[in-house]
CSV table of N, CA and C and ligand atoms in Angstrom, one decimal:
chain,number,residue,atom,x,y,z
P,175,MET,N,71.1,-25.7,-37.2
P,175,MET,CA,71.4,-27.0,-36.9
P,175,MET,C,69.6,-27.4,-37.4
P,176,GLN,N,70.3,-28.6,-38.0
P,176,GLN,CA,68.7,-29.2,-38.2
P,176,GLN,C,68.0,-29.7,-37.3
P,177,ARG,N,66.8,-29.9,-37.1
P,177,ARG,CA,65.6,-29.7,-35.9
P,177,ARG,C,65.3,-31.2,-36.3
P,178,THR,N,65.5,-32.1,-35.9
P,178,THR,CA,64.9,-33.2,-35.7
P,178,THR,C,63.7,-34.2,-34.6
P,179,ALA,N,63.1,-34.5,-35.4
P,179,ALA,CA,62.2,-35.5,-34.0
P,179,ALA,C,61.9,-37.1,-34.7
P,180,ILE,N,61.9,-37.6,-33.5
P,180,ILE,CA,61.6,-39.1,-33.7
P,180,ILE,C,60.0,-39.1,-33.1
P,181,TYR,N,59.0,-39.8,-34.0
P,181,TYR,CA,57.4,-40.1,-33.9
P,181,TYR,C,57.5,-41.4,-33.8
P,182,PRO,N,57.4,-41.8,-32.6
P,182,PRO,CA,57.5,-43.6,-32.1
P,182,PRO,C,56.0,-43.6,-32.3
P,183,GLY,N,55.8,-45.0,-33.0
P,183,GLY,CA,54.5,-45.7,-32.3
P,183,GLY,C,54.5,-47.2,-32.6
P,184,SER,N,53.0,-48.0,-32.5
P,184,SER,CA,53.0,-49.3,-32.9
P,184,SER,C,53.0,-49.0,-34.0
P,185,PHE,N,51.8,-48.5,-35.1
P,185,PHE,CA,51.2,-47.9,-36.2
P,185,PHE,C,50.9,-49.4,-36.5
P,186,ASP,N,50.4,-49.7,-36.2
P,186,ASP,CA,49.3,-51.0,-36.5
P,186,ASP,C,48.0,-51.4,-36.6
P,187,PRO,N,47.5,-50.5,-37.7
P,187,PRO,CA,48.1,-49.6,-39.2
P,187,PRO,C,48.8,-48.2,-38.9
P,188,VAL,N,49.1,-47.6,-39.5
P,188,VAL,CA,49.0,-46.3,-39.7
P,188,VAL,C,47.9,-45.9,-39.9
P,189,THR,N,47.0,-44.4,-39.4
P,189,THR,CA,46.1,-43.9,-39.5
P,189,THR,C,46.1,-42.8,-40.0
P,190,ASN,N,45.1,-42.1,-40.1
P,190,ASN,CA,45.1,-40.8,-40.9
P,190,ASN,C,45.5,-39.9,-39.7
P,191,GLY,N,45.2,-40.3,-38.4
P,191,GLY,CA,45.5,-39.7,-37.5
P,191,GLY,C,46.8,-39.4,-37.1
P,192,HIS,N,47.3,-40.3,-37.5
P,192,HIS,CA,48.6,-39.9,-37.5
P,192,HIS,C,49.3,-39.7,-38.9
P,193,LEU,N,48.7,-39.5,-39.6
P,193,LEU,CA,49.7,-38.8,-41.3
P,193,LEU,C,49.3,-36.9,-40.7
P,194,ASP,N,47.8,-37.1,-39.8
P,194,ASP,CA,48.1,-35.5,-39.4
P,194,ASP,C,49.4,-34.9,-38.7
P,195,ILE,N,49.5,-35.5,-37.6
P,195,ILE,CA,50.5,-35.2,-36.4
P,195,ILE,C,51.7,-35.0,-37.7
P,196,ILE,N,52.0,-35.9,-38.4
P,196,ILE,CA,53.3,-36.3,-39.3
P,196,ILE,C,53.5,-35.1,-40.3
P,197,LYS,N,52.2,-34.0,-40.8
P,197,LYS,CA,52.0,-33.2,-41.3
P,197,LYS,C,52.4,-32.0,-40.4
P,198,ARG,N,51.6,-31.8,-39.4
P,198,ARG,CA,51.9,-30.8,-38.6
P,198,ARG,C,53.4,-31.1,-38.0
P,199,GLY,N,53.4,-31.8,-37.7
P,199,GLY,CA,55.4,-32.0,-36.9
P,199,GLY,C,56.5,-31.1,-38.3
P,200,LEU,N,55.6,-31.9,-39.1
P,200,LEU,CA,56.9,-30.8,-40.4
P,200,LEU,C,56.6,-29.4,-40.3
P,201,THR,N,55.8,-28.7,-39.6
P,201,THR,CA,55.9,-27.0,-39.9
P,201,THR,C,57.1,-27.1,-38.7
P,202,LEU,N,57.4,-27.5,-37.9
P,202,LEU,CA,58.0,-27.2,-36.6
P,202,LEU,C,59.6,-27.8,-36.2
P,203,PHE,N,59.8,-28.8,-37.8
P,203,PHE,CA,60.9,-29.6,-37.6
P,203,PHE,C,61.6,-30.0,-39.1
P,204,ASP,N,62.8,-29.9,-39.3
P,204,ASP,CA,63.1,-30.1,-40.3
P,204,ASP,C,63.5,-31.6,-40.8
P,205,LYS,N,62.9,-32.4,-40.4
P,205,LYS,CA,63.0,-33.8,-40.4
P,205,LYS,C,62.4,-34.8,-39.5
P,206,ILE,N,61.1,-35.7,-40.0
P,206,ILE,CA,61.0,-36.8,-38.8
P,206,ILE,C,61.4,-38.0,-39.1
P,207,ILE,N,61.6,-38.6,-38.3
P,207,ILE,CA,61.6,-40.1,-38.4
P,207,ILE,C,60.7,-40.9,-37.8
P,208,VAL,N,60.2,-41.5,-38.4
P,208,VAL,CA,58.9,-42.0,-38.0
P,208,VAL,C,59.7,-43.6,-37.5
P,209,THR,N,59.1,-44.2,-36.6
P,209,THR,CA,60.0,-44.9,-35.9
P,209,THR,C,58.8,-46.3,-35.6
P,210,ILE,N,59.0,-47.5,-35.9
P,210,ILE,CA,58.0,-48.5,-35.5
P,210,ILE,C,59.0,-48.9,-33.9
P,211,LEU,N,58.3,-49.0,-32.9
P,211,LEU,CA,59.1,-49.8,-31.7
P,211,LEU,C,58.2,-50.4,-31.1
P,212,GLU,N,58.7,-51.3,-30.0
P,212,GLU,CA,58.0,-52.4,-29.6
P,212,GLU,C,57.2,-51.7,-28.4
P,213,ASN,N,55.8,-51.8,-28.1
P,213,ASN,CA,55.2,-52.0,-27.0
P,213,ASN,C,54.8,-53.0,-26.3
P,214,PRO,N,55.6,-53.3,-25.4
P,214,PRO,CA,55.1,-55.0,-25.0
P,214,PRO,C,54.1,-54.8,-23.7
P,215,GLU,N,53.1,-54.1,-24.2
P,215,GLU,CA,51.3,-54.0,-23.6
P,215,GLU,C,50.5,-54.4,-24.9
P,216,LYS,N,51.0,-54.3,-25.7
P,216,LYS,CA,50.1,-54.6,-27.2
P,216,LYS,C,51.0,-55.7,-28.5
P,217,ASN,N,49.8,-56.4,-28.9
P,217,ASN,CA,50.4,-57.7,-29.4
P,217,ASN,C,49.8,-57.5,-30.8
P,218,ALA,N,50.7,-57.1,-31.7
P,218,ALA,CA,50.7,-56.8,-33.0
P,218,ALA,C,49.8,-57.7,-34.3
P,219,PHE,N,49.2,-57.1,-34.7
P,219,PHE,CA,48.1,-57.8,-35.8
P,219,PHE,C,48.8,-57.7,-37.0
P,220,PHE,N,49.6,-56.6,-37.5
P,220,PHE,CA,50.5,-56.7,-38.8
P,220,PHE,C,52.1,-57.0,-38.4
P,221,THR,N,53.0,-57.7,-39.2
P,221,THR,CA,54.2,-57.8,-39.0
P,221,THR,C,54.7,-56.4,-39.0
P,222,VAL,N,56.4,-56.6,-38.5
P,222,VAL,CA,57.0,-54.9,-38.7
P,222,VAL,C,56.9,-54.9,-39.8
P,223,PRO,N,58.2,-55.6,-40.4
P,223,PRO,CA,57.9,-55.6,-42.4
P,223,PRO,C,56.7,-54.8,-42.9
P,224,GLU,N,55.4,-55.5,-42.8
P,224,GLU,CA,53.9,-55.2,-43.3
P,224,GLU,C,53.9,-53.5,-42.6
P,225,ARG,N,53.9,-53.5,-41.7
P,225,ARG,CA,53.4,-51.9,-40.8
P,225,ARG,C,54.9,-51.0,-41.4
P,226,ILE,N,56.0,-51.3,-41.7
P,226,ILE,CA,56.8,-50.5,-42.6
P,226,ILE,C,55.6,-49.9,-44.0
P,227,GLU,N,56.1,-50.5,-44.9
P,227,GLU,CA,55.4,-51.1,-46.3
P,227,GLU,C,54.3,-50.1,-46.2
P,228,LEU,N,53.6,-50.7,-45.5
P,228,LEU,CA,52.0,-49.4,-45.2
P,228,LEU,C,52.1,-47.9,-44.7
P,229,LEU,N,53.2,-47.9,-44.1
P,229,LEU,CA,53.9,-46.1,-43.7
P,229,LEU,C,54.3,-45.8,-45.0
P,230,GLU,N,55.4,-46.6,-45.5
P,230,GLU,CA,56.4,-46.2,-46.7
P,230,GLU,C,55.1,-45.7,-48.2
P,231,ALA,N,54.0,-46.2,-48.2
P,231,ALA,CA,52.8,-46.3,-49.4
P,231,ALA,C,52.2,-44.9,-49.1
P,232,SER,N,51.5,-45.3,-47.9
P,232,SER,CA,50.9,-43.5,-47.4
P,232,SER,C,51.7,-42.8,-47.2
P,233,LEU,N,53.4,-42.5,-46.9
P,233,LEU,CA,53.9,-41.6,-47.1
P,233,LEU,C,54.8,-40.5,-47.8
P,234,LYS,N,54.2,-41.8,-49.3
P,234,LYS,CA,55.7,-41.1,-50.5
P,234,LYS,C,55.6,-40.0,-51.0
P,235,ASN,N,54.3,-39.5,-50.6
P,235,ASN,CA,54.2,-38.3,-51.4
P,235,ASN,C,54.7,-36.8,-50.6
P,236,ILE,N,54.9,-37.2,-48.9
P,236,ILE,CA,55.5,-36.1,-48.0
P,236,ILE,C,57.4,-36.5,-47.9
P,237,GLY,N,57.6,-35.1,-48.3
P,237,GLY,CA,59.2,-35.2,-48.0
P,237,GLY,C,59.5,-34.9,-46.9
P,238,ASN,N,61.0,-35.1,-46.5
P,238,ASN,CA,62.1,-34.9,-45.1
P,238,ASN,C,61.1,-36.0,-44.3
P,239,ILE,N,60.8,-37.2,-44.8
P,239,ILE,CA,60.8,-38.3,-43.9
P,239,ILE,C,61.7,-39.1,-43.7
P,240,GLU,N,62.4,-40.1,-42.9
P,240,GLU,CA,62.2,-41.3,-43.0
P,240,GLU,C,61.3,-42.5,-42.0
P,241,ILE,N,61.2,-43.1,-42.6
P,241,ILE,CA,60.9,-44.9,-41.8
P,241,ILE,C,61.6,-45.5,-41.2
P,242,THR,N,61.9,-46.4,-40.4
P,242,THR,CA,62.1,-47.3,-39.7
P,242,THR,C,61.5,-47.9,-38.5
P,243,SER,N,62.7,-49.0,-38.3
P,243,SER,CA,61.9,-49.6,-36.6
P,243,SER,C,63.1,-50.2,-36.1
P,244,ASP,N,63.2,-50.2,-34.5
P,244,ASP,CA,64.0,-50.9,-33.4
P,244,ASP,C,63.5,-51.3,-32.6
P,245,GLY,N,64.2,-52.2,-31.6
P,245,GLY,CA,63.6,-53.4,-31.0
P,245,GLY,C,63.7,-52.8,-29.6
P,246,GLY,N,64.6,-51.2,-29.2
P,246,GLY,CA,65.2,-50.8,-27.8
P,246,GLY,C,64.8,-50.0,-27.6
P,247,LEU,N,65.2,-49.3,-26.5
P,247,LEU,CA,64.7,-47.8,-25.8
P,247,LEU,C,64.3,-46.3,-26.8
P,248,LEU,N,63.7,-45.9,-26.7
P,248,LEU,CA,63.4,-44.7,-27.8
P,248,LEU,C,64.4,-43.9,-27.6
P,249,VAL,N,64.6,-43.5,-26.1
P,249,VAL,CA,65.5,-42.4,-26.4
P,249,VAL,C,66.9,-43.0,-26.7
P,250,ASP,N,67.4,-44.3,-26.4
P,250,ASP,CA,69.0,-44.3,-27.3
P,250,ASP,C,68.6,-44.4,-28.6
P,251,PHE,N,67.3,-44.7,-29.1
P,251,PHE,CA,67.5,-44.5,-30.8
P,251,PHE,C,67.2,-43.1,-31.1
P,252,ALA,N,66.7,-42.1,-30.1
P,252,ALA,CA,66.7,-40.4,-30.3
P,252,ALA,C,68.2,-40.0,-30.7
P,253,VAL,N,69.2,-40.6,-29.8
P,253,VAL,CA,70.7,-40.0,-29.5
P,253,VAL,C,71.6,-40.6,-30.7
P,254,LYS,N,71.2,-42.1,-31.0
P,254,LYS,CA,71.5,-42.6,-32.2
P,254,LYS,C,71.4,-41.8,-33.7
P,255,HIS,N,70.0,-41.3,-33.8
P,255,HIS,CA,69.7,-40.0,-35.1
P,255,HIS,C,69.7,-39.2,-35.0
P,256,LYS,N,70.7,-38.1,-33.4
P,256,LYS,CA,70.7,-37.0,-33.3
P,256,LYS,C,69.6,-36.1,-33.5
P,257,ALA,N,68.1,-36.8,-32.8
P,257,ALA,CA,67.1,-35.8,-32.8
P,257,ALA,C,67.2,-35.4,-31.6
P,258,GLN,N,66.2,-34.1,-31.4
P,258,GLN,CA,65.9,-32.9,-30.4
P,258,GLN,C,64.8,-33.9,-29.7
P,259,ALA,N,64.0,-33.9,-30.3
P,259,ALA,CA,62.8,-34.5,-29.7
P,259,ALA,C,61.9,-35.6,-29.9
P,260,ILE,N,61.2,-35.8,-29.3
P,260,ILE,CA,59.6,-37.0,-29.7
P,260,ILE,C,58.8,-36.5,-30.1
P,261,LEU,N,58.1,-36.6,-30.8
P,261,LEU,CA,56.8,-36.5,-31.0
P,261,LEU,C,56.1,-37.3,-31.0
P,262,ARG,N,54.8,-36.9,-30.2
P,262,ARG,CA,53.7,-37.4,-30.2
P,262,ARG,C,52.4,-36.8,-30.2
P,263,GLY,N,51.3,-37.9,-30.7
P,263,GLY,CA,49.8,-37.1,-30.7
P,263,GLY,C,48.8,-36.6,-29.1
P,264,MET,N,48.5,-35.7,-29.1
P,264,MET,CA,47.0,-36.4,-27.9
P,264,MET,C,45.7,-36.0,-28.7
P,265,ARG,N,45.2,-36.8,-28.2
P,265,ARG,CA,44.0,-37.2,-28.7
P,265,ARG,C,42.7,-36.5,-27.7
P,266,ALA,N,42.4,-37.1,-26.7
P,266,ALA,CA,41.8,-36.7,-25.7
P,266,ALA,C,42.3,-36.9,-24.3
P,267,VAL,N,41.4,-36.3,-23.4
P,267,VAL,CA,42.3,-36.3,-21.8
P,267,VAL,C,42.1,-38.0,-21.5
P,268,SER,N,41.9,-38.6,-22.0
P,268,SER,CA,42.1,-40.3,-21.8
P,268,SER,C,44.0,-40.3,-22.5
P,269,ASP,N,44.5,-40.0,-23.6
P,269,ASP,CA,45.2,-40.0,-23.8
P,269,ASP,C,46.5,-39.7,-22.5
P,270,PHE,N,46.1,-38.8,-21.6
P,270,PHE,CA,47.1,-37.9,-21.6
P,270,PHE,C,47.7,-38.2,-20.1
P,271,GLU,N,47.2,-39.3,-19.2
P,271,GLU,CA,47.9,-40.4,-17.9
P,271,GLU,C,48.9,-41.3,-18.6
P,272,TYR,N,48.6,-42.1,-19.6
P,272,TYR,CA,49.6,-43.1,-20.3
P,272,TYR,C,51.0,-41.9,-21.2
P,273,GLU,N,50.8,-40.5,-21.4
P,273,GLU,CA,51.4,-39.5,-22.3
P,273,GLU,C,52.8,-39.3,-21.7
P,274,PHE,N,51.9,-38.7,-20.1
P,274,PHE,CA,52.8,-38.1,-19.2
P,274,PHE,C,53.5,-38.8,-18.6
P,275,GLN,N,53.2,-40.0,-18.3
P,275,GLN,CA,54.1,-41.2,-17.2
P,275,GLN,C,55.1,-41.6,-18.8
P,276,MET,N,54.6,-41.8,-19.9
P,276,MET,CA,55.7,-41.9,-21.1
P,276,MET,C,57.0,-41.1,-21.1
P,277,ALA,N,56.5,-39.8,-21.0
P,277,ALA,CA,57.1,-38.6,-21.3
P,277,ALA,C,58.1,-38.1,-20.2
P,278,LEU,N,57.7,-38.3,-18.8
P,278,LEU,CA,58.6,-38.1,-17.5
P,278,LEU,C,59.2,-39.4,-17.3
P,279,MET,N,59.2,-40.3,-17.7
P,279,MET,CA,59.9,-41.4,-18.0
P,279,MET,C,61.2,-41.6,-18.6
P,280,ASN,N,60.6,-41.3,-20.0
P,280,ASN,CA,61.7,-40.6,-21.3
P,280,ASN,C,62.4,-39.6,-20.8
P,281,ARG,N,62.1,-38.5,-19.9
P,281,ARG,CA,62.8,-37.3,-19.7
P,281,ARG,C,63.9,-37.7,-18.6
P,282,LYS,N,63.7,-38.8,-17.7
P,282,LYS,CA,64.2,-39.7,-16.6
P,282,LYS,C,65.4,-40.4,-17.2
P,283,LEU,N,65.3,-40.9,-17.9
P,283,LEU,CA,66.0,-41.6,-19.0
P,283,LEU,C,67.3,-41.0,-19.7
P,284,ASN,N,66.9,-39.7,-20.2
P,284,ASN,CA,67.9,-38.6,-20.8
P,284,ASN,C,67.3,-37.5,-20.9
P,285,ARG,N,67.7,-36.9,-20.1
P,285,ARG,CA,67.0,-35.1,-19.8
P,285,ARG,C,67.5,-34.5,-21.0
P,286,ASP,N,67.9,-34.7,-22.0
P,286,ASP,CA,68.8,-33.8,-23.3
P,286,ASP,C,67.3,-33.7,-24.3
P,287,ILE,N,66.3,-34.6,-24.2
P,287,ILE,CA,65.6,-35.1,-25.3
P,287,ILE,C,64.2,-35.0,-24.4
P,288,GLN,N,63.4,-34.0,-25.6
P,288,GLN,CA,62.3,-32.8,-25.0
P,288,GLN,C,61.1,-33.6,-25.7
P,289,THR,N,59.6,-34.1,-25.2
P,289,THR,CA,58.6,-34.9,-26.0
P,289,THR,C,57.8,-33.4,-26.2
P,290,VAL,N,57.6,-33.7,-27.5
P,290,VAL,CA,56.9,-32.2,-27.7
P,290,VAL,C,55.2,-33.2,-28.1
P,291,PHE,N,54.3,-32.4,-27.8
P,291,PHE,CA,53.3,-33.0,-28.2
P,291,PHE,C,52.3,-32.3,-29.0
P,292,LEU,N,51.3,-32.7,-29.9
P,292,LEU,CA,50.8,-31.7,-30.7
P,292,LEU,C,48.7,-32.8,-30.7
P,293,MET,N,48.1,-31.6,-30.6
P,293,MET,CA,46.6,-32.6,-30.8
P,293,MET,C,46.7,-32.2,-32.8
P,294,THR,N,45.9,-33.7,-32.5
P,294,THR,CA,45.1,-34.5,-34.0
P,294,THR,C,44.2,-33.2,-34.0
P,295,GLY,N,44.2,-33.5,-35.3
P,295,GLY,CA,42.7,-32.7,-36.1
P,295,GLY,C,41.3,-33.3,-35.2
P,296,LEU,N,40.1,-32.0,-35.1
P,296,LEU,CA,39.2,-33.1,-34.3
P,296,LEU,C,38.5,-34.0,-34.9
P,297,ARG,N,39.0,-34.0,-36.2
P,297,ARG,CA,38.1,-35.7,-37.5
P,297,ARG,C,38.8,-36.3,-36.6
P,298,TRP,N,40.3,-36.4,-36.0
P,298,TRP,CA,40.6,-38.1,-35.7
P,298,TRP,C,40.4,-38.0,-34.2
P,299,ILE,N,39.8,-37.0,-33.5
P,299,ILE,CA,40.1,-37.3,-32.2
P,299,ILE,C,39.5,-38.8,-31.4
P,300,PHE,N,38.5,-39.2,-32.2
P,300,PHE,CA,37.9,-40.7,-31.9
P,300,PHE,C,38.5,-41.9,-32.2
P,301,THR,N,39.8,-41.5,-33.3
P,301,THR,CA,39.8,-42.7,-34.0
P,301,THR,C,41.5,-42.9,-33.1
P,302,SER,N,42.3,-44.7,-33.5
P,302,SER,CA,42.8,-45.1,-33.2
P,302,SER,C,43.7,-46.7,-33.8
P,303,SER,N,44.2,-47.1,-34.0
P,303,SER,CA,44.4,-48.1,-34.8
P,303,SER,C,44.0,-49.2,-34.0
P,304,SER,N,43.9,-49.6,-33.2
P,304,SER,CA,43.1,-50.8,-32.2
P,304,SER,C,41.3,-50.2,-32.7
P,305,ILE,N,40.8,-49.2,-32.8
P,305,ILE,CA,39.4,-49.1,-32.7
P,305,ILE,C,39.0,-49.1,-34.5
P,306,ILE,N,39.9,-48.8,-35.0
P,306,ILE,CA,39.6,-49.2,-36.9
P,306,ILE,C,39.5,-50.8,-37.1
P,307,LYS,N,40.4,-51.6,-36.1
P,307,LYS,CA,41.1,-52.7,-36.9
P,307,LYS,C,39.6,-53.4,-35.9
P,308,GLU,N,39.3,-52.7,-35.4
P,308,GLU,CA,38.1,-53.5,-33.9
P,308,GLU,C,36.6,-53.4,-35.7
P,309,ALA,N,36.7,-52.2,-35.9
P,309,ALA,CA,35.2,-52.0,-36.8
P,309,ALA,C,35.6,-52.7,-38.1
P,310,ALA,N,37.0,-52.4,-38.1
P,310,ALA,CA,37.1,-53.2,-39.9
P,310,ALA,C,36.6,-54.8,-39.5
P,311,GLN,N,36.9,-55.5,-38.8
P,311,GLN,CA,37.0,-56.9,-38.4
P,311,GLN,C,35.4,-57.1,-38.3
P,312,PHE,N,34.5,-56.4,-37.8
P,312,PHE,CA,33.3,-56.5,-37.9
P,312,PHE,C,32.2,-56.1,-38.9
P,313,GLY,N,33.1,-55.6,-40.3
P,313,GLY,CA,32.4,-55.2,-41.3
P,313,GLY,C,32.4,-53.8,-41.5
P,314,GLY,N,32.8,-52.7,-40.7
P,314,GLY,CA,32.2,-51.3,-40.8
P,314,GLY,C,33.3,-50.6,-41.6
P,315,ASN,N,32.9,-49.4,-42.0
P,315,ASN,CA,33.2,-49.1,-43.2
P,315,ASN,C,34.4,-47.5,-43.0
P,316,ILE,N,35.5,-48.3,-43.0
P,316,ILE,CA,36.7,-46.8,-42.2
P,316,ILE,C,37.5,-46.7,-43.0
P,317,LYS,N,36.9,-46.4,-44.2
P,317,LYS,CA,38.2,-45.9,-45.2
P,317,LYS,C,38.3,-44.8,-45.3
P,318,SER,N,37.6,-43.5,-44.6
P,318,SER,CA,37.8,-42.3,-44.2
P,318,SER,C,39.0,-42.0,-43.2
P,319,MET,N,38.8,-43.5,-42.3
P,319,MET,CA,40.0,-43.2,-41.2
P,319,MET,C,40.9,-43.1,-41.5
P,320,VAL,N,41.5,-44.3,-42.4
P,320,VAL,CA,43.2,-44.5,-43.0
P,320,VAL,C,43.5,-44.4,-44.5
P,321,PRO,N,44.5,-44.0,-44.9
P,321,PRO,CA,44.9,-44.2,-45.7
P,321,PRO,C,44.7,-45.5,-46.9
P,322,PRO,N,44.6,-44.7,-48.0
P,322,PRO,CA,43.8,-46.2,-49.1
P,322,PRO,C,44.2,-47.0,-49.1
P,323,VAL,N,45.9,-47.8,-49.2
P,323,VAL,CA,47.1,-48.6,-49.1
P,323,VAL,C,46.2,-49.9,-47.1
P,324,VAL,N,45.8,-49.2,-46.5
P,324,VAL,CA,45.4,-49.7,-45.4
P,324,VAL,C,44.1,-50.2,-45.5
P,325,PHE,N,43.7,-49.3,-45.8
P,325,PHE,CA,42.2,-49.5,-46.2
P,325,PHE,C,42.2,-51.0,-47.3
P,326,GLU,N,42.2,-51.0,-48.3
P,326,GLU,CA,42.5,-52.4,-49.0
P,326,GLU,C,43.2,-53.5,-48.2
P,327,LYS,N,43.8,-53.1,-47.9
P,327,LYS,CA,44.6,-54.1,-46.8
P,327,LYS,C,44.0,-55.1,-45.7
P,328,LEU,N,43.2,-54.3,-45.3
P,328,LEU,CA,42.3,-54.4,-43.8
P,328,LEU,C,40.9,-55.5,-44.9
P,329,LYS,N,40.9,-54.7,-45.9
P,329,LYS,CA,39.5,-55.0,-46.7
P,329,LYS,C,39.7,-56.5,-47.1
P,330,ASN,N,40.9,-57.0,-47.5
P,330,ASN,CA,41.1,-57.6,-48.0
P,330,ASN,C,41.6,-59.2,-47.1
P,331,ILE,N,42.0,-58.8,-46.2
P,331,ILE,CA,42.5,-59.9,-45.0
P,331,ILE,C,40.7,-59.9,-44.6
P,332,TYR,N,39.8,-59.1,-44.2
P,332,TYR,CA,38.2,-59.7,-43.7
P,332,TYR,C,37.2,-60.1,-45.0
P,333,LYS,N,37.5,-59.4,-46.2
P,333,LYS,CA,37.1,-60.2,-47.1
P,333,LYS,C,37.0,-61.9,-46.9
P,334,LYS,N,38.6,-62.2,-46.7
P,334,LYS,CA,38.5,-63.6,-46.9
P,334,LYS,C,38.0,-64.7,-45.7
P,335,GLU,N,37.6,-63.6,-44.3
P,335,GLU,CA,36.8,-64.6,-43.4
P,335,GLU,C,35.5,-64.7,-43.5
C,1648,LIG,O1,51.8,-46.4,-30.8
C,1648,LIG,P1,52.1,-46.2,-29.3
C,1648,LIG,O2,51.7,-48.1,-29.0
C,1648,LIG,O3,51.5,-46.0,-28.2
C,1648,LIG,O4,53.6,-46.6,-29.2
C,1648,LIG,C1,54.2,-46.7,-28.0
C,1648,LIG,C2,56.3,-46.9,-27.8
C,1648,LIG,C3,56.1,-48.0,-29.2
C,1648,LIG,C4,56.3,-45.3,-28.7
C,1648,LIG,C5,56.7,-47.5,-26.7
C,1648,LIG,O5,56.0,-47.9,-25.9
C,1648,LIG,C6,58.4,-47.1,-26.8
C,1648,LIG,O6,58.7,-45.9,-26.4
C,1648,LIG,N1,58.4,-48.0,-26.8
C,1648,LIG,C7,59.7,-48.4,-26.9
C,1648,LIG,C8,61.0,-49.1,-25.2
C,1648,LIG,C9,60.3,-47.3,-24.4
C,1648,LIG,O7,61.5,-46.8,-24.8
C,1648,LIG,N2,59.9,-47.6,-23.8
C,1648,LIG,C10,59.6,-46.4,-23.0
C,1648,LIG,C11,60.3,-46.4,-21.4
C,1648,LIG,S1,58.5,-45.9,-20.9
């Protein structure tokens, strides 16, 4: 049986921390579907097509990956794609409460789909898409924290301002 995981998120934009989780996930799953879903708590900076483009460019050398987006419930998406698991990255303790709540809600909505947490590499423990965007906005050097395409994109946006 093929083991498939959904790796959902805002990916606004994809960071090296996300890539780290995907690579670790591929040691456990045959296929990972990277999916941009709506997080009602966040106002997106990049459009969905832009985020897909950045994911595609960043993951072009990695196999057994599919990249897509959806506007509905995560567990419904997982069923539609015959996935057994939801993959999420865990950084510090501060992530725990939100992740715990989301995992238990998803379990309540569909008991057949398991949430699997992987720890990010230590180098990425302090990074997030939000804090990277903030640093980039004020001229911080975020080159080592994001894939090259994301670095160029953020550089071009803030250079113009
Ligand atoms: O990267 P994020 O913003 O932490 O990802 C959160 C995301 C997009 C995975 C979450 O908001 C989500 O699953 N949205 C889709 C709607 C849904 O199914 N919500 C879960 C029920 S609590």
